[in-house]
Amino acid sequence: MSPRPSAPLDLLDLDSALSEEERQIRAVVRQLVDDRVRPHVAGWYEDGQVPARELAREFGKLGLLGMHLTGYGCAGASAVAYGLACLELEAGDSGLRSLVSVQGSLAMYAIWRYGSEEQKQRWLPSMATGEAIGCFGLTEPDHGSDPASMATRARRDGDDWVLTGGKMWITNAPVADVGVIWARTEDGVRGFAVPMDTPGVSAREIRHKMSLRASVTGEIVLDDVRLPADALLPDAVGLKAPLSCLTEARHGIVWGALGAARDCLETALAYAGTRTQFGRPLAGFQLTQAKLADMTVELQKGYLLALHLGRLADAGRLRPEQVSVGKLNNVREALAIARECRTILGANGISGEYPVMRHANNLESVLTYEGTSEIHQLVIGQKLTGINAFG
Ligand SMILES: Cc1cc2nc3c(=O)[nH]c(=O)nc-3n(C[C@H](O)[C@H](O)[C@H](O)COP(=O)(O)OP(=O)(O)OC[C@H]3O[C@@H](n4cnc5c(N)ncnc54)[C@H](O)[C@@H]3O)c2cc1C
């Protein structure tokens, strides 16, 4: 079925917990990553350039954009199928999963969940095919973990809205056609679907990143941006709206991080089998086997967790603090796995000839975006104690 079976890493036969359809979707995405991403991704990463528009159209053709949404040309797949797609994409590179997550779970989801019928008709079909790219502007230069303190303002002027402020670290921004921009109004935080070619909007690419180099990241400046009344997402009222979008995207990350970890572990396993020191393969040393065993145990536990959360999502019962458990654990463990695999490859571990250091560097961003590990600890801590320890 799949071109590269997950075995021997699937010690627990967790594949058997997937439906035939889920396995098929996974196989299709895995093939796409093998054909279209693996041959080029090291170069994209090294150059800090990725053909985002071209890839978006290819991902769109396979139905990966807004994959778990229904209508408007979206695939209407299950949350588990979407998670598996994220896992396979991130086995290629976290940057490509980020492209898909931001498009589908942040920008498209915001419009799909909170937009007017006209906004949905205008944006979603072309975003589903990848003809139009979206971004999601919540973070600001001075307001990251605490978006409630955002400085970007939207004020009414007649029927129009005028937006002023700036957003920072926004995935896809320099290549986006539409930005879902969150701003403070007299009535609290509201969301706007902003065509990125509107006068007053500019998006500068953030360079010199040492992580997620195969992803386009930008800073958005909003200089008295005049928008018609119908740019407002009518049903997005208050900070809970952008936070609900983040819950969607974090679910994809719970799965995606496992893809990066799996790719590292497959690489380390293969390397340890062929690299010989002291007259035997690295895989023959007990210390190496202990590392491989511990990493496989964590990978399988993370997968069980992702699958459980995915099934809860499909049953409509997934709660934000449960997603926090998944994001905190799976990204933290994926990063630990990537670093441990790096040691098994020795000096080759730092080379771009192998994917391990690239994944480890990428996972540093994944640890920080969509709620840092500390923020997820605070979410879980609040649930356990009933005490808000954020501020
Ligand atoms: C590559 C990349 C892509 C991104 N893409 C997007 C995007 O598309 N859209 C978007 O809106 N944002 C995006 N972000 C921004 C990301 O969501 C923020 O970086 C993140 O929310 C953290 O904010 P900050 O960087 O300002 O860190 P800060 O909030 O300044 O935090 C710095 C440190 O302090 C800790 N900290 C903060 N508050 C507390 C507290 N109460 N208790 C304990 N510790 C605390 C944090 O956990 C962290 O360790 C992206 C970031 C990166 C790196």
CSV table of C-alpha atoms and ligand atoms in Angstrom, one decimal:
chain,number,residue,atom,x,y,z
A,1,MET,CA,0.0,0.0,0.0
A,2,SER,CA,2.5,2.7,1.1
A,3,PRO,CA,5.7,3.1,-0.8
A,4,ARG,CA,7.8,3.2,2.3
A,5,PRO,CA,6.1,1.2,5.1
A,6,SER,CA,6.5,2.7,8.6
A,7,ALA,CA,7.6,-0.6,10.0
A,8,PRO,CA,9.9,-1.4,11.8
A,9,LEU,CA,9.1,1.8,13.7
A,10,ASP,CA,5.4,0.8,14.1
A,11,LEU,CA,6.2,-1.8,16.8
A,12,LEU,CA,2.7,-1.6,18.2
A,13,ASP,CA,1.0,-2.1,14.8
A,14,LEU,CA,-0.8,1.2,15.2
A,15,ASP,CA,-1.4,1.1,11.5
A,16,SER,CA,-4.1,-1.4,12.2
A,17,ALA,CA,-6.0,1.4,14.1
A,18,LEU,CA,-6.4,3.3,10.8
A,19,SER,CA,-9.2,2.7,8.3
A,20,GLU,CA,-8.4,1.7,4.7
A,21,GLU,CA,-9.3,5.2,3.5
A,22,GLU,CA,-7.0,6.8,6.1
A,23,ARG,CA,-4.1,4.6,5.0
A,24,GLN,CA,-4.8,5.5,1.3
A,25,ILE,CA,-4.8,9.2,2.0
A,26,ARG,CA,-1.6,8.8,3.9
A,27,ALA,CA,0.0,6.9,1.1
A,28,VAL,CA,-0.9,9.6,-1.4
A,29,VAL,CA,0.6,12.3,0.7
A,30,ARG,CA,3.7,10.2,1.4
A,31,GLN,CA,4.2,9.7,-2.3
A,32,LEU,CA,3.8,13.4,-3.0
A,33,VAL,CA,6.5,14.2,-0.4
A,34,ASP,CA,8.8,11.5,-1.8
A,35,ASP,CA,8.4,12.7,-5.4
A,36,ARG,CA,8.0,16.5,-5.0
A,37,VAL,CA,9.6,17.5,-1.7
A,38,ARG,CA,12.5,15.2,-0.7
A,39,PRO,CA,14.6,15.7,-3.8
A,40,HIS,CA,14.6,19.5,-3.4
A,41,VAL,CA,13.9,20.4,0.2
A,42,ALA,CA,17.5,20.5,1.4
A,43,GLY,CA,18.3,23.0,-1.3
A,44,TRP,CA,15.2,25.1,-0.5
A,45,TYR,CA,16.2,25.1,3.1
A,46,GLU,CA,19.8,26.1,2.4
A,47,ASP,CA,18.8,28.8,0.0
A,48,GLY,CA,15.9,30.1,2.2
A,49,GLN,CA,13.7,30.0,-0.8
A,50,VAL,CA,10.7,27.8,-1.4
A,51,PRO,CA,8.3,27.7,-4.4
A,52,ALA,CA,5.3,28.3,-2.2
A,53,ARG,CA,2.8,29.2,-4.9
A,54,GLU,CA,3.7,26.2,-7.0
A,55,LEU,CA,3.6,23.8,-4.0
A,56,ALA,CA,0.3,25.3,-2.9
A,57,ARG,CA,-1.3,24.5,-6.3
A,58,GLU,CA,0.1,20.9,-6.1
A,59,PHE,CA,-1.2,20.5,-2.5
A,60,GLY,CA,-4.5,22.0,-3.7
A,61,LYS,CA,-4.8,19.4,-6.5
A,62,LEU,CA,-4.6,16.7,-3.9
A,63,GLY,CA,-7.2,18.3,-1.7
A,64,LEU,CA,-4.8,19.1,1.2
A,65,LEU,CA,-5.8,22.7,1.6
A,66,GLY,CA,-8.8,23.1,3.9
A,67,MET,CA,-8.8,19.4,3.8
A,68,HIS,CA,-10.9,18.9,6.9
A,69,LEU,CA,-13.5,21.6,6.0
A,70,THR,CA,-16.7,20.9,4.1
A,71,GLY,CA,-18.1,22.7,1.0
A,72,TYR,CA,-16.5,25.5,-1.1
A,73,GLY,CA,-14.3,22.9,-2.9
A,74,CYS,CA,-12.8,21.6,0.4
A,75,ALA,CA,-12.2,17.8,0.7
A,76,GLY,CA,-14.3,17.2,3.9
A,77,ALA,CA,-11.8,14.7,5.2
A,78,SER,CA,-11.8,13.4,8.8
A,79,ALA,CA,-9.6,15.1,11.4
A,80,VAL,CA,-7.5,11.9,11.5
A,81,ALA,CA,-7.0,11.9,7.8
A,82,TYR,CA,-5.9,15.6,8.0
A,83,GLY,CA,-3.6,14.7,10.8
A,84,LEU,CA,-2.0,11.9,8.8
A,85,ALA,CA,-1.5,14.3,5.9
A,86,CYS,CA,0.2,16.8,8.3
A,87,LEU,CA,2.5,14.0,9.6
A,88,GLU,CA,3.6,13.0,6.1
A,89,LEU,CA,4.1,16.6,5.0
A,90,GLU,CA,6.2,17.4,8.1
A,91,ALA,CA,8.3,14.2,7.5
A,92,GLY,CA,9.3,16.2,4.4
A,93,ASP,CA,9.8,19.5,6.2
A,94,SER,CA,7.9,21.5,8.9
A,95,GLY,CA,7.8,24.5,6.6
A,96,LEU,CA,5.6,22.6,4.1
A,97,ARG,CA,3.3,21.5,6.8
A,98,SER,CA,3.2,25.1,8.1
A,99,LEU,CA,2.1,26.3,4.6
A,100,VAL,CA,-0.7,23.8,4.7
A,101,SER,CA,-1.7,24.4,8.3
A,102,VAL,CA,-1.8,28.2,8.0
A,103,GLN,CA,-3.7,28.0,4.7
A,104,GLY,CA,-6.3,25.4,5.9
A,105,SER,CA,-6.5,25.6,9.7
A,106,LEU,CA,-5.9,29.3,10.2
A,107,ALA,CA,-6.9,31.4,7.2
A,108,MET,CA,-9.5,29.2,5.6
A,109,TYR,CA,-10.9,27.9,8.8
A,110,ALA,CA,-11.4,31.5,10.1
A,111,ILE,CA,-13.3,32.5,6.9
A,112,TRP,CA,-15.2,29.2,6.9
A,113,ARG,CA,-16.2,29.4,10.5
A,114,TYR,CA,-16.7,33.1,11.0
A,115,GLY,CA,-17.1,34.6,7.5
A,116,SER,CA,-20.2,35.8,5.6
A,117,GLU,CA,-21.5,33.7,2.7
A,118,GLU,CA,-20.0,36.2,0.3
A,119,GLN,CA,-16.6,36.0,2.0
A,120,LYS,CA,-16.7,32.2,1.8
A,121,GLN,CA,-17.7,32.3,-1.9
A,122,ARG,CA,-15.0,34.8,-2.6
A,123,TRP,CA,-12.1,33.2,-1.0
A,124,LEU,CA,-12.5,29.5,-0.1
A,125,PRO,CA,-12.8,27.9,-3.5
A,126,SER,CA,-9.6,29.5,-4.8
A,127,MET,CA,-7.8,28.9,-1.5
A,128,ALA,CA,-8.8,25.2,-1.7
A,129,THR,CA,-7.1,24.9,-5.1
A,130,GLY,CA,-4.1,26.8,-4.0
A,131,GLU,CA,-4.7,29.6,-6.5
A,132,ALA,CA,-5.1,32.0,-3.6
A,133,ILE,CA,-2.8,31.9,-0.5
A,134,GLY,CA,-3.9,33.0,2.9
A,135,CYS,CA,-2.1,34.1,6.0
A,136,PHE,CA,-3.2,34.7,9.6
A,137,GLY,CA,-2.1,37.8,11.4
A,138,LEU,CA,-2.4,37.6,15.2
A,139,THR,CA,1.2,38.0,16.6
A,140,GLU,CA,2.7,41.6,16.7
A,141,PRO,CA,6.2,42.8,17.3
A,142,ASP,CA,5.4,43.6,21.0
A,143,HIS,CA,2.6,41.1,21.6
A,144,GLY,CA,3.2,37.4,21.2
A,145,SER,CA,2.0,35.0,23.9
A,146,ASP,CA,-0.4,37.7,25.1
A,147,PRO,CA,-2.5,38.5,22.0
A,148,ALA,CA,-5.2,40.1,24.2
A,149,SER,CA,-2.8,43.1,24.5
A,150,MET,CA,-2.6,43.6,20.8
A,151,ALA,CA,-1.9,47.2,19.5
A,152,THR,CA,-3.4,46.9,16.0
A,153,ARG,CA,-6.6,49.0,15.9
A,154,ALA,CA,-9.6,49.0,13.6
A,155,ARG,CA,-11.9,52.1,13.7
A,156,ARG,CA,-15.0,52.9,11.8
A,157,ASP,CA,-15.1,55.7,9.3
A,158,GLY,CA,-18.6,55.9,7.9
A,159,ASP,CA,-19.3,52.4,6.6
A,160,ASP,CA,-15.6,51.7,6.2
A,161,TRP,CA,-13.1,50.2,8.6
A,162,VAL,CA,-9.6,51.7,8.9
A,163,LEU,CA,-6.8,49.4,10.2
A,164,THR,CA,-3.6,50.6,11.7
A,165,GLY,CA,-0.8,48.6,13.2
A,166,GLY,CA,1.5,45.7,12.4
A,167,LYS,CA,1.8,42.0,12.6
A,168,MET,CA,5.1,40.0,13.0
A,169,TRP,CA,6.2,36.5,12.2
A,170,ILE,CA,3.3,35.8,9.9
A,171,THR,CA,3.7,32.6,7.8
A,172,ASN,CA,2.9,33.0,4.1
A,173,ALA,CA,2.4,36.8,4.5
A,174,PRO,CA,4.8,37.9,1.6
A,175,VAL,CA,3.1,35.5,-0.8
A,176,ALA,CA,-0.5,35.9,0.5
A,177,ASP,CA,-3.5,37.1,-1.5
A,178,VAL,CA,-5.6,37.4,1.6
A,179,GLY,CA,-4.7,38.0,5.3
A,180,VAL,CA,-7.0,37.2,8.1
A,181,ILE,CA,-6.0,40.1,10.4
A,182,TRP,CA,-7.1,40.5,14.0
A,183,ALA,CA,-7.5,44.0,15.4
A,184,ARG,CA,-8.9,45.7,18.4
A,185,THR,CA,-12.1,47.6,17.9
A,186,GLU,CA,-14.5,49.5,20.3
A,187,ASP,CA,-16.3,46.2,20.6
A,188,GLY,CA,-13.2,44.1,21.4
A,189,VAL,CA,-11.0,41.9,19.1
A,190,ARG,CA,-12.5,41.4,15.6
A,191,GLY,CA,-11.2,39.6,12.4
A,192,PHE,CA,-11.0,41.0,8.9
A,193,ALA,CA,-10.4,39.4,5.5
A,194,VAL,CA,-7.9,41.8,4.0
A,195,PRO,CA,-6.9,41.5,0.4
A,196,MET,CA,-3.1,41.9,0.6
A,197,ASP,CA,-3.0,44.3,-2.4
A,198,THR,CA,-5.2,46.8,-0.5
A,199,PRO,CA,-3.4,50.2,-0.4
A,200,GLY,CA,-1.6,50.7,2.9
A,201,VAL,CA,-0.8,46.9,3.4
A,202,SER,CA,2.8,45.9,3.0
A,203,ALA,CA,4.5,42.6,3.7
A,204,ARG,CA,8.2,42.3,4.1
A,205,GLU,CA,9.9,38.9,4.2
A,206,ILE,CA,11.8,38.1,7.4
A,207,ARG,CA,15.2,36.9,6.5
A,208,HIS,CA,18.1,35.3,8.4
A,209,LYS,CA,15.9,32.6,10.0
A,210,MET,CA,17.9,29.6,11.2
A,211,SER,CA,14.7,27.6,11.4
A,212,LEU,CA,11.8,27.0,9.0
A,213,ARG,CA,13.9,28.2,6.2
A,214,ALA,CA,11.7,26.3,3.7
A,215,SER,CA,8.7,28.5,4.7
A,216,VAL,CA,8.0,32.1,3.9
A,217,THR,CA,7.6,34.3,7.0
A,218,GLY,CA,6.8,38.0,7.0
A,219,GLU,CA,6.1,41.2,8.8
A,220,ILE,CA,2.8,43.0,7.8
A,221,VAL,CA,2.5,46.8,8.1
A,222,LEU,CA,-1.0,48.2,8.2
A,223,ASP,CA,-0.9,51.9,7.4
A,224,ASP,CA,-4.4,53.4,7.5
A,225,VAL,CA,-5.8,50.5,5.5
A,226,ARG,CA,-9.3,51.4,4.4
A,227,LEU,CA,-11.6,48.4,4.0
A,228,PRO,CA,-15.3,48.2,3.1
A,229,ALA,CA,-17.7,47.1,5.8
A,230,ASP,CA,-17.9,43.6,4.3
A,231,ALA,CA,-14.3,42.9,5.1
A,232,LEU,CA,-15.3,42.3,8.7
A,233,LEU,CA,-15.8,38.6,9.6
A,234,PRO,CA,-19.2,39.0,11.0
A,235,ASP,CA,-19.2,36.1,13.4
A,236,ALA,CA,-15.7,36.5,14.9
A,237,VAL,CA,-16.3,38.4,18.1
A,238,GLY,CA,-13.6,38.5,20.8
A,239,LEU,CA,-10.3,36.7,21.2
A,240,LYS,CA,-12.0,33.3,21.4
A,241,ALA,CA,-12.4,33.5,17.6
A,242,PRO,CA,-8.6,33.5,16.8
A,243,LEU,CA,-8.0,31.1,19.7
A,244,SER,CA,-10.4,28.6,18.2
A,245,CYS,CA,-8.5,28.8,14.9
A,246,LEU,CA,-5.3,28.1,16.8
A,247,THR,CA,-6.9,25.0,18.3
A,248,GLU,CA,-7.6,23.8,14.8
A,249,ALA,CA,-4.0,24.3,13.7
A,250,ARG,CA,-2.5,22.9,16.9
A,251,HIS,CA,-4.2,19.6,16.2
A,252,GLY,CA,-2.4,19.4,12.9
A,253,ILE,CA,0.9,20.1,14.7
A,254,VAL,CA,0.3,17.3,17.2
A,255,TRP,CA,0.5,15.0,14.2
A,256,GLY,CA,3.0,16.9,12.1
A,257,ALA,CA,5.8,17.0,14.7
A,258,LEU,CA,5.7,13.2,14.7
A,259,GLY,CA,6.5,13.2,11.0
A,260,ALA,CA,9.7,15.2,11.6
A,261,ALA,CA,10.6,12.8,14.4
A,262,ARG,CA,9.9,9.7,12.3
A,263,ASP,CA,12.1,11.0,9.5
A,264,CYS,CA,14.9,11.6,11.9
A,265,LEU,CA,14.5,8.2,13.5
A,266,GLU,CA,14.4,6.4,10.1
A,267,THR,CA,17.5,8.2,9.1
A,268,ALA,CA,19.3,7.4,12.3
A,269,LEU,CA,18.3,3.7,12.2
A,270,ALA,CA,19.5,3.3,8.7
A,271,TYR,CA,22.8,5.2,9.5
A,272,ALA,CA,23.4,3.1,12.6
A,273,GLY,CA,23.0,0.0,10.5
A,274,THR,CA,25.7,0.9,8.0
A,275,ARG,CA,28.2,3.0,9.9
A,276,THR,CA,30.9,0.9,11.5
A,277,GLN,CA,33.2,1.9,14.4
A,278,PHE,CA,35.2,-0.4,16.7
A,279,GLY,CA,34.6,-3.2,14.1
A,280,ARG,CA,30.8,-3.2,14.4
A,281,PRO,CA,27.8,-1.2,13.2
A,282,LEU,CA,26.7,1.6,15.5
A,283,ALA,CA,23.4,-0.3,15.8
A,284,GLY,CA,25.3,-3.1,17.5
A,285,PHE,CA,26.3,-0.9,20.5
A,286,GLN,CA,24.0,-1.2,23.5
A,287,LEU,CA,24.0,2.5,24.0
A,288,THR,CA,22.8,3.1,20.5
A,289,GLN,CA,20.1,0.5,20.9
A,290,ALA,CA,18.9,2.2,24.1
A,291,LYS,CA,18.6,5.5,22.3
A,292,LEU,CA,16.7,3.9,19.4
A,293,ALA,CA,14.4,2.0,21.7
A,294,ASP,CA,13.6,5.0,23.9
A,295,MET,CA,12.9,7.2,20.8
A,296,THR,CA,10.7,4.6,19.3
A,297,VAL,CA,8.7,4.3,22.5
A,298,GLU,CA,8.2,8.1,22.6
A,299,LEU,CA,7.2,8.1,18.9
A,300,GLN,CA,4.6,5.4,19.4
A,301,LYS,CA,3.2,7.1,22.5
A,302,GLY,CA,3.0,10.4,20.6
A,303,TYR,CA,1.2,8.6,17.8
A,304,LEU,CA,-1.3,7.0,20.2
A,305,LEU,CA,-1.9,10.5,21.7
A,306,ALA,CA,-2.4,12.1,18.2
A,307,LEU,CA,-4.8,9.3,17.2
A,308,HIS,CA,-6.8,9.6,20.3
A,309,LEU,CA,-7.1,13.4,19.9
A,310,GLY,CA,-8.0,13.0,16.2
A,311,ARG,CA,-10.7,10.5,17.1
A,312,LEU,CA,-12.1,13.0,19.7
A,313,ALA,CA,-12.0,15.7,17.1
A,314,ASP,CA,-14.0,13.5,14.6
A,315,ALA,CA,-16.5,12.9,17.4
A,316,GLY,CA,-16.8,16.6,17.9
A,317,ARG,CA,-15.5,16.3,21.5
A,318,LEU,CA,-11.9,17.7,21.3
A,319,ARG,CA,-11.3,20.4,23.9
A,320,PRO,CA,-8.6,23.0,23.8
A,321,GLU,CA,-6.7,21.8,26.8
A,322,GLN,CA,-6.6,18.3,25.3
A,323,VAL,CA,-4.9,19.8,22.2
A,324,SER,CA,-2.5,21.5,24.6
A,325,VAL,CA,-1.5,18.1,26.0
A,326,GLY,CA,-0.8,16.9,22.5
A,327,LYS,CA,1.1,19.9,21.3
A,328,LEU,CA,3.2,20.1,24.4
A,329,ASN,CA,4.1,16.5,24.5
A,330,ASN,CA,4.5,15.7,20.8
A,331,VAL,CA,6.6,18.8,19.8
A,332,ARG,CA,8.8,18.5,22.9
A,333,GLU,CA,9.4,14.8,22.3
A,334,ALA,CA,9.9,15.3,18.6
A,335,LEU,CA,12.6,17.8,19.3
A,336,ALA,CA,14.2,15.5,21.8
A,337,ILE,CA,14.2,12.7,19.2
A,338,ALA,CA,15.7,15.0,16.5
A,339,ARG,CA,18.5,16.0,18.9
A,340,GLU,CA,19.2,12.4,19.9
A,341,CYS,CA,19.2,11.2,16.3
A,342,ARG,CA,21.7,14.0,15.6
A,343,THR,CA,24.1,12.4,18.1
A,344,ILE,CA,23.9,9.0,16.3
A,345,LEU,CA,24.9,10.6,13.0
A,346,GLY,CA,28.0,12.1,14.7
A,347,ALA,CA,29.5,14.8,12.5
A,348,ASN,CA,27.2,13.9,9.6
A,349,GLY,CA,24.4,14.9,11.9
A,350,ILE,CA,25.1,18.5,11.4
A,351,SER,CA,25.3,18.2,7.6
A,352,GLY,CA,22.5,19.3,5.3
A,353,GLU,CA,23.1,16.0,3.4
A,354,TYR,CA,21.0,14.5,6.1
A,355,PRO,CA,17.6,15.8,7.2
A,356,VAL,CA,18.1,15.5,10.9
A,357,MET,CA,19.6,18.9,11.8
A,358,ARG,CA,17.1,20.6,9.5
A,359,HIS,CA,14.2,18.9,11.3
A,360,ALA,CA,15.7,19.8,14.7
A,361,ASN,CA,16.1,23.4,13.7
A,362,ASN,CA,12.5,23.5,12.4
A,363,LEU,CA,11.1,22.0,15.5
A,364,GLU,CA,12.5,25.0,17.5
A,365,SER,CA,10.0,27.2,15.7
A,366,VAL,CA,7.2,24.6,16.1
A,367,LEU,CA,7.9,24.6,19.8
A,368,THR,CA,7.3,28.3,19.9
A,369,TYR,CA,4.5,29.0,17.5
A,370,GLU,CA,0.8,28.2,18.0
A,371,GLY,CA,1.4,28.7,21.7
A,372,THR,CA,4.8,28.1,23.3
A,373,SER,CA,5.4,25.1,25.5
A,374,GLU,CA,5.1,27.3,28.5
A,375,ILE,CA,1.7,28.6,27.4
A,376,HIS,CA,0.5,25.0,27.0
A,377,GLN,CA,1.8,24.2,30.4
A,378,LEU,CA,-0.2,27.1,31.8
A,379,VAL,CA,-3.4,26.0,29.9
A,380,ILE,CA,-3.0,22.5,31.4
A,381,GLY,CA,-2.1,24.0,34.8
A,382,GLN,CA,-5.1,26.2,34.9
A,383,LYS,CA,-7.4,23.2,34.0
A,384,LEU,CA,-5.8,21.2,36.9
A,385,THR,CA,-5.8,23.9,39.6
A,386,GLY,CA,-8.5,26.3,38.5
A,387,ILE,CA,-6.0,29.1,38.9
A,388,ASN,CA,-5.0,31.4,36.0
A,389,ALA,CA,-1.3,31.8,36.2
A,390,PHE,CA,-0.8,33.6,32.9
A,391,GLY,CA,-0.4,37.1,34.1
B,1,LIG,C1,8.5,30.7,12.0
B,1,LIG,C2,7.4,31.3,12.8
B,1,LIG,C3,6.1,31.4,12.1
B,1,LIG,C4,5.0,32.0,12.8
B,1,LIG,N1,3.8,32.2,12.1
B,1,LIG,C5,2.8,32.9,12.7
B,1,LIG,C6,1.6,33.2,12.0
B,1,LIG,O1,1.4,32.7,10.9
B,1,LIG,N2,0.7,34.0,12.6
B,1,LIG,C7,0.9,34.5,13.8
B,1,LIG,O2,0.0,35.2,14.3
B,1,LIG,N3,2.0,34.2,14.6
B,1,LIG,C8,3.0,33.4,14.0
B,1,LIG,N4,4.2,33.2,14.7
B,1,LIG,C9,4.4,33.8,16.0
B,1,LIG,C10,4.3,32.9,17.2
B,1,LIG,O3,2.9,32.5,17.4
B,1,LIG,C11,4.8,33.6,18.4
B,1,LIG,O4,6.2,33.7,18.2
B,1,LIG,C12,4.5,32.9,19.7
B,1,LIG,O5,3.1,33.1,20.0
B,1,LIG,C13,5.3,33.5,20.9
B,1,LIG,O6,5.3,34.8,20.9
B,1,LIG,P1,6.7,35.6,21.0
B,1,LIG,O7,7.6,35.1,20.0
B,1,LIG,O8,6.4,37.1,21.0
B,1,LIG,O9,7.3,35.2,22.4
B,1,LIG,P2,6.9,35.9,23.9
B,1,LIG,O10,5.5,35.9,24.0
B,1,LIG,O11,7.7,37.2,24.0
B,1,LIG,O12,7.6,34.8,24.8
B,1,LIG,C14,9.0,34.6,25.1
B,1,LIG,C15,9.2,33.6,26.1
B,1,LIG,O13,8.5,33.9,27.3
B,1,LIG,C16,7.6,32.9,27.7
B,1,LIG,N5,6.4,33.4,28.3
B,1,LIG,C17,5.5,34.4,27.8
B,1,LIG,N6,4.5,34.6,28.6
B,1,LIG,C18,4.7,33.8,29.7
B,1,LIG,C19,4.0,33.5,30.9
B,1,LIG,N7,2.8,34.1,31.1
B,1,LIG,N8,4.5,32.6,31.7
B,1,LIG,C20,5.6,31.9,31.4
B,1,LIG,N9,6.3,32.1,30.3
B,1,LIG,C21,5.9,33.0,29.5
B,1,LIG,C22,7.2,32.2,26.4
B,1,LIG,O14,6.7,30.9,26.6
B,1,LIG,C23,8.6,32.2,25.7
B,1,LIG,O15,9.4,31.2,26.2
B,1,LIG,C24,5.2,32.5,14.1
B,1,LIG,C25,6.5,32.3,14.7
B,1,LIG,C26,7.5,31.7,14.1
B,1,LIG,C27,8.8,31.6,14.8
